[in-house]
XYZ file of C-alpha atoms in Angstrom:
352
model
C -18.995 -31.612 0.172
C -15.526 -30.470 1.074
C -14.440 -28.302 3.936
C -14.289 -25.353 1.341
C -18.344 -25.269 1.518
C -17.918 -24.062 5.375
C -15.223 -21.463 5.308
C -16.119 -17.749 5.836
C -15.301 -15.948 2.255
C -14.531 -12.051 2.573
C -12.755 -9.970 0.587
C -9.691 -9.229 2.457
C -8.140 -5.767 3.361
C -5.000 -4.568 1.051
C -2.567 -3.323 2.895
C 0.052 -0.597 1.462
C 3.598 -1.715 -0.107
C 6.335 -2.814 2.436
C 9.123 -2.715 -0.356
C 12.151 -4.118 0.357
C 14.509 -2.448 -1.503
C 17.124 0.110 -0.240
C 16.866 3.924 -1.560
C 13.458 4.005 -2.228
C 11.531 6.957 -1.132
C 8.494 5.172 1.127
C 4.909 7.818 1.151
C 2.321 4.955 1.157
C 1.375 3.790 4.261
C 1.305 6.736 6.774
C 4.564 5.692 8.908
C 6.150 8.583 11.016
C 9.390 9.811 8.646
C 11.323 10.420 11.900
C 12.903 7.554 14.598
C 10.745 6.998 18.099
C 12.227 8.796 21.026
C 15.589 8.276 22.799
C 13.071 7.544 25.805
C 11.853 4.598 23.637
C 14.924 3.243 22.522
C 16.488 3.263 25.790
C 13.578 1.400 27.173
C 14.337 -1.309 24.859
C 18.061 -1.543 25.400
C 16.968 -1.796 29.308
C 14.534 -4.209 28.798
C 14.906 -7.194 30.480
C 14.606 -10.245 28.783
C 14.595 -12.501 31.438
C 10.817 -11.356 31.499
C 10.063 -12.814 28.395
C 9.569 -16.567 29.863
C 6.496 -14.891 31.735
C 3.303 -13.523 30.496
C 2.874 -10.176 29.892
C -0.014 -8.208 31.755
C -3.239 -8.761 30.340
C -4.441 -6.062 31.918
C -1.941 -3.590 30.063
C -2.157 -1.674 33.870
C 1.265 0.507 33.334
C 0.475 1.477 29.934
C -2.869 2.200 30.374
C -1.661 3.846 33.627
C 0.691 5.978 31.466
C -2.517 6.862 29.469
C -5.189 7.587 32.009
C -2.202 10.208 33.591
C -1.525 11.365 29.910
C -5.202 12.176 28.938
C -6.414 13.021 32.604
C -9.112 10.150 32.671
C -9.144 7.361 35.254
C -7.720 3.930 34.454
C -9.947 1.997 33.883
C -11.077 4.321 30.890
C -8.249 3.362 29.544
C -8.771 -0.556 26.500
C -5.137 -0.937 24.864
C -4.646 -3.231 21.697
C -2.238 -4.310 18.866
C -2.421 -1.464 17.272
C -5.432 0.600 16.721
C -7.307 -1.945 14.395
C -7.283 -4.793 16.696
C -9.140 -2.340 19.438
C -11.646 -1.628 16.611
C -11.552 -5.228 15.758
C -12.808 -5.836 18.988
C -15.251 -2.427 19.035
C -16.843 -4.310 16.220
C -17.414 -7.248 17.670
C -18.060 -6.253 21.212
C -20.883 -3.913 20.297
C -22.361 -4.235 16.839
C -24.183 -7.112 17.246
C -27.955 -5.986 16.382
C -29.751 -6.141 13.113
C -29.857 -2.376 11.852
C -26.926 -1.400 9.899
C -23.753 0.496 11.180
C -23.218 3.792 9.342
C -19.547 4.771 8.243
C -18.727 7.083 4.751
C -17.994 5.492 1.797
C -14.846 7.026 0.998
C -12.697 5.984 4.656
C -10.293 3.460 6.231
C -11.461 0.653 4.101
C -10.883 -1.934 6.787
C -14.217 -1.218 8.310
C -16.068 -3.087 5.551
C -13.769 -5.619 6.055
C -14.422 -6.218 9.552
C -18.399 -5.960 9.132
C -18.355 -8.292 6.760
C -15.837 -10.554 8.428
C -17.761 -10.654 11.817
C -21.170 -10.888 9.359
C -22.431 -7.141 10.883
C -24.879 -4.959 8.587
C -23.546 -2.053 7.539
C -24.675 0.761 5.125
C -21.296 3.006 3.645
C -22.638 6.936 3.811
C -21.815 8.957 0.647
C -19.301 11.934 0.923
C -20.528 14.796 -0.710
C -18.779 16.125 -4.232
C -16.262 17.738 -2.120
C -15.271 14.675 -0.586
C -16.789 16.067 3.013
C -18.433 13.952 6.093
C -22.343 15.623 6.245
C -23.128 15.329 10.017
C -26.901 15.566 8.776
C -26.029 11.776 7.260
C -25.720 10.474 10.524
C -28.638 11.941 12.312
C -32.222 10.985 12.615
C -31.005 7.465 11.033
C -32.199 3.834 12.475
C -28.883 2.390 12.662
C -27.213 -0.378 15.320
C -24.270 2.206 15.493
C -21.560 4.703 13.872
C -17.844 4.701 13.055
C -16.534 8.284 11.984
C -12.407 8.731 11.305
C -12.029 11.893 12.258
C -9.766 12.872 10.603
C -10.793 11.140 7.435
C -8.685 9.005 5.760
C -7.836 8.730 2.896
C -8.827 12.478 2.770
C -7.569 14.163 5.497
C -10.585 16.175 6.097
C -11.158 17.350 9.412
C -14.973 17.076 10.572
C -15.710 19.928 13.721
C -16.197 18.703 17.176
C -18.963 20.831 17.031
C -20.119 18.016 14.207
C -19.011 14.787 16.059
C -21.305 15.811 19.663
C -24.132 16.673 17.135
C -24.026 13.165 16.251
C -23.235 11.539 18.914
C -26.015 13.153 20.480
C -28.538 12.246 17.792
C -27.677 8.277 18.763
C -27.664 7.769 21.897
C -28.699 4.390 21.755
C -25.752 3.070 19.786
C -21.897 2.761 20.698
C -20.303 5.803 17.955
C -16.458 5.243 17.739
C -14.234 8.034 16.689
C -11.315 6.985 15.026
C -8.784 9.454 15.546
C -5.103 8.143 14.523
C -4.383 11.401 12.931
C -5.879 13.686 15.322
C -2.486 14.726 16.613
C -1.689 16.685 13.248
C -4.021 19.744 13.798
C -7.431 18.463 14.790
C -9.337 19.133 17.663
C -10.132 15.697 19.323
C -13.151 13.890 20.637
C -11.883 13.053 24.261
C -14.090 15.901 26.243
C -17.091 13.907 24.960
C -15.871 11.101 26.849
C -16.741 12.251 30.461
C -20.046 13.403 28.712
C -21.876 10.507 26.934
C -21.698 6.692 27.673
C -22.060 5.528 24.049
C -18.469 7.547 22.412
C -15.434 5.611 22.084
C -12.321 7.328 20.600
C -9.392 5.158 19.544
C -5.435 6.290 18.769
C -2.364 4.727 17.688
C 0.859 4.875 18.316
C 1.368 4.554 14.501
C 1.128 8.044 13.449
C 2.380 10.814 15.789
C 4.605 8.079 18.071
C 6.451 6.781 15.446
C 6.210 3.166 16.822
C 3.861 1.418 14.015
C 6.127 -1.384 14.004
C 5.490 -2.054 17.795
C 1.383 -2.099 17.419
C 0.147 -0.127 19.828
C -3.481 1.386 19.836
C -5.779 2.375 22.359
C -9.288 3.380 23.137
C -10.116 5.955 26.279
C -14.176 5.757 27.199
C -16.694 5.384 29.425
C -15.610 2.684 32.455
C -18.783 0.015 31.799
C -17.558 0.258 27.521
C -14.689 -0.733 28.917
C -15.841 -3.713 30.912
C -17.376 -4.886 27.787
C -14.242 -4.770 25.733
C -12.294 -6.687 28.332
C -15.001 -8.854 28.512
C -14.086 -9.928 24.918
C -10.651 -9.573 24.832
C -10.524 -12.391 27.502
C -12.534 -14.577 25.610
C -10.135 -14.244 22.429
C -6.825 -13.798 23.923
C -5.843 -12.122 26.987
C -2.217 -11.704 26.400
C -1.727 -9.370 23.737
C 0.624 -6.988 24.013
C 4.116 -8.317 24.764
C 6.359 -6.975 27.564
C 8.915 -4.871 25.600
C 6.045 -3.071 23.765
C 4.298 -2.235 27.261
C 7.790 -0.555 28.618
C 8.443 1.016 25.079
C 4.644 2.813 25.099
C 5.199 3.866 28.167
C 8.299 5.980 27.361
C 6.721 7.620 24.327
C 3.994 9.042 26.373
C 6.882 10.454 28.791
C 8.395 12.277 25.737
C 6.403 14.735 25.545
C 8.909 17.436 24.216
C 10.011 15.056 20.974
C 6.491 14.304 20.639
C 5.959 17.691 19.694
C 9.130 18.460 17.854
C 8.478 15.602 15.257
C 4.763 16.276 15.240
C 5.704 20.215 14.283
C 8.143 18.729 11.484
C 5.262 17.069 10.109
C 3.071 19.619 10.024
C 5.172 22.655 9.157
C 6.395 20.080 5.487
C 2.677 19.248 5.187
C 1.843 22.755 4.577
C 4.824 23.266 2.312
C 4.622 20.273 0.326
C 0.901 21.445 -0.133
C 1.698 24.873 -1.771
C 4.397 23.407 -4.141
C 2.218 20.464 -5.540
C -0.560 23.269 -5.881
C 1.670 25.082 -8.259
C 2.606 21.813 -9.863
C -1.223 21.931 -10.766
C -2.261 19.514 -7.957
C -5.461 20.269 -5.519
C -5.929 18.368 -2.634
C -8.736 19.150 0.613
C -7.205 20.854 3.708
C -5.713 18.206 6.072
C -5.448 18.111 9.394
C -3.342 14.480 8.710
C 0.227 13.355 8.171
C -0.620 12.761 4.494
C -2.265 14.759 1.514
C -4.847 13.390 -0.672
C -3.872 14.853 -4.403
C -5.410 15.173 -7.936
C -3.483 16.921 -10.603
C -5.267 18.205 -13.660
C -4.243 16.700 -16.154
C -2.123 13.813 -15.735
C -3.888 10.476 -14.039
C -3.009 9.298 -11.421
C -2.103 5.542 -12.049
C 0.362 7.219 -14.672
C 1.690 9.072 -11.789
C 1.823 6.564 -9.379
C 3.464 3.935 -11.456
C 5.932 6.899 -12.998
C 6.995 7.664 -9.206
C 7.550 3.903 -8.422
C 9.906 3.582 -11.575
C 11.837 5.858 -9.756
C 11.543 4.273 -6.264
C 8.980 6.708 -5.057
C 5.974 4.792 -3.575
C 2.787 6.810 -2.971
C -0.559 5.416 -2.646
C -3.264 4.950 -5.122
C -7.083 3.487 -4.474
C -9.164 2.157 -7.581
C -12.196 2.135 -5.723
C -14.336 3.882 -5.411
C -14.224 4.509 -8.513
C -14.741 8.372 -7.815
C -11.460 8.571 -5.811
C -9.002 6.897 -8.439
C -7.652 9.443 -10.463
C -6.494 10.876 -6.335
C -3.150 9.793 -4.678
C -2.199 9.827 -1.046
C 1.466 11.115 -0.703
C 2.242 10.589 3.294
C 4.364 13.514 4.747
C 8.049 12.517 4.594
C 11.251 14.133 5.621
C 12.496 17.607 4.043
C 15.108 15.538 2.074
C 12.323 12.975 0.778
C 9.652 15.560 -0.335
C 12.394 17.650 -2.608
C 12.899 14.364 -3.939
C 9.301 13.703 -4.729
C 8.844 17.202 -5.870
C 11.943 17.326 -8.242
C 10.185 14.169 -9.672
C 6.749 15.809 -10.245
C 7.853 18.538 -11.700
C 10.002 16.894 -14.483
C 7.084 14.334 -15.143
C 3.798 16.682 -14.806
C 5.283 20.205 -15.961
């Protein structure tokens, strides 16, 4: 008997290309195509770094401050993380810890699998229908030990109603249902008002997306003030101090930009919706979304001949071979103006 016999096996998350090389065109992995604020850069030019012999807050109190102001909810509403999956890394193992099985869709972030099996939680993945669409009906009247919607979906970029999310957030009560919203900022209608009206909703963000700060790893969660208390409850018993000083001062000053907030956000959008309607005529379909990304099919090329065509020519876009039902899609992430008549002068010679 070695010490192999006692590890915990799972089958780890795979994260999207980091390449290395310069002049590559990089669509895989969601990033914001535009710089963080000047707000955010001069916070880390003031920063002092005399600071950094002390621990940072545990608490997180001026960025969750900064929050709470943000989102009109009191502080301690208010559970910031490294990033968004290390709150729902905690979310899992702060309140799915019963013996019926979480529900989340099949087709979603695919690190939610992970982290059930990881942390040994039941789990049962929910179909999406043939249109690749979240059925609130899935979700309600079900014995389950909770739920975990992204809203918007990912890797679809679908767009579920709120109208959809109280429906089943109503229907299970009982159970902590966490809505995962780290694209919500690019047209969806968010979660939050549920907050102040049922105890069991958490909704989770990231500075990933819309902030342009995922190398800084900064997420947060906004809920009811006892879910709170339960997530601090064990953060402290894994490891109070993490978030470092500089990234506390630099998360504050994105939330006070509100005004280039907007103005990238807008860019986004207004090149999603473009890039849409010329891969359409390319003979490319792809659901509406509400996301910083488009999910694509074209109709008669595959898309591992695509994907490995685009990264011959220092394009990277992002392909899933599971499900299987999903692998002929590819998830192109919104770039700048310059990078998507790039990508599109590249389809066209290659598909046309």
């Amino acid at each position: 008997m070695g010490y192999e016999d006692n590890i915990r096996r799972v089958v780890p998350y795979t994260p999207g290309e980091q390449p290395k090389e310069k002049n590559i065109i990089k669509l895989n992995t969601n990033e914001n195509p535009y710089p963080p604020s000047d707000k955010v850069k001069k916070a880390i030019r003031d920063f002092d770094t005399d600071s950094l012999r002390l621990y940072p807050d545990p608490k997180c109190s001026k960025l969750n401050r900064a929050l709470a102001d943000y989102y009109g909810v009191d502080e301690d509403m208010v559970f910031s993380g490294v990033g968004s999956d290390d709150v729902i890394d905690v979310i899992f193992t702060t309140f799915f810890y019963g013996k019926d099985p979480v529900l989340f869709p099949d087709i979603t972030y695919s690190f939610y699998n992970v982290w059930a099996d990881l942390l040994r939680i039941p789990y049962k993945e929910i179909p999406l229908d043939d249109d690749l669409l979240i059925k609130k009906e899935d979700y309600i009247g079900k014995k389950c030990g909770g739920v975990v919607i992204a809203n918007p979906n990912a890797p679809t970029g679908v767009l579920l109603p709120l109208s959809d999310i109280e429906d089943i957030v109503k229907a299970n009560r009982d159970v902590c249902v966490v809505i995962d919203e780290a694209y919500i900022d690019f047209g969806g209608e968010s979660a939050l008002p549920l907050v102040r009206k049922y105890d069991n909703v958490i909704v989770v963000r990231t500075y990933s997306k819309s902030r342009s700060l995922a190398g800084f790893r900064i997420g947060y969660a906004i809920a009811d003030k006892k879910m709170i208390r339960y997530l601090n409850d064990v953060k402290y018993s894994i490891n109070s101090y993490t978030m470092n000083n500089m990234v506390l001062d630099a998360g504050v000053a994105a939330i006070e930009d509100e005004e280039y907030f907007k103005e990238t956000v807008s860019k986004i959008i207004k090149t999603r919706e473009y890039l849409k309607e010329e891969l359409e005529k390319l003979g490319f379909t792809c659901p509406v979304s509400k996301t910083n990304f488009l999910f694509v099919k074209h109709e008669k090329k595959k898309a591992t001949e695509i994907f490995e065509y685009l990264k011959d020519n220092n394009v990277y876009v992002r392909h899933f071979n599971k499900p299987e039902r999903i692998n002929d899609y590819l998830r192109i992430s919104i770039g700048t103006n310059e990078e998507v008549t790039r990508l599109l002068a590249l389809l066209k010679a290659f598909v046309v």
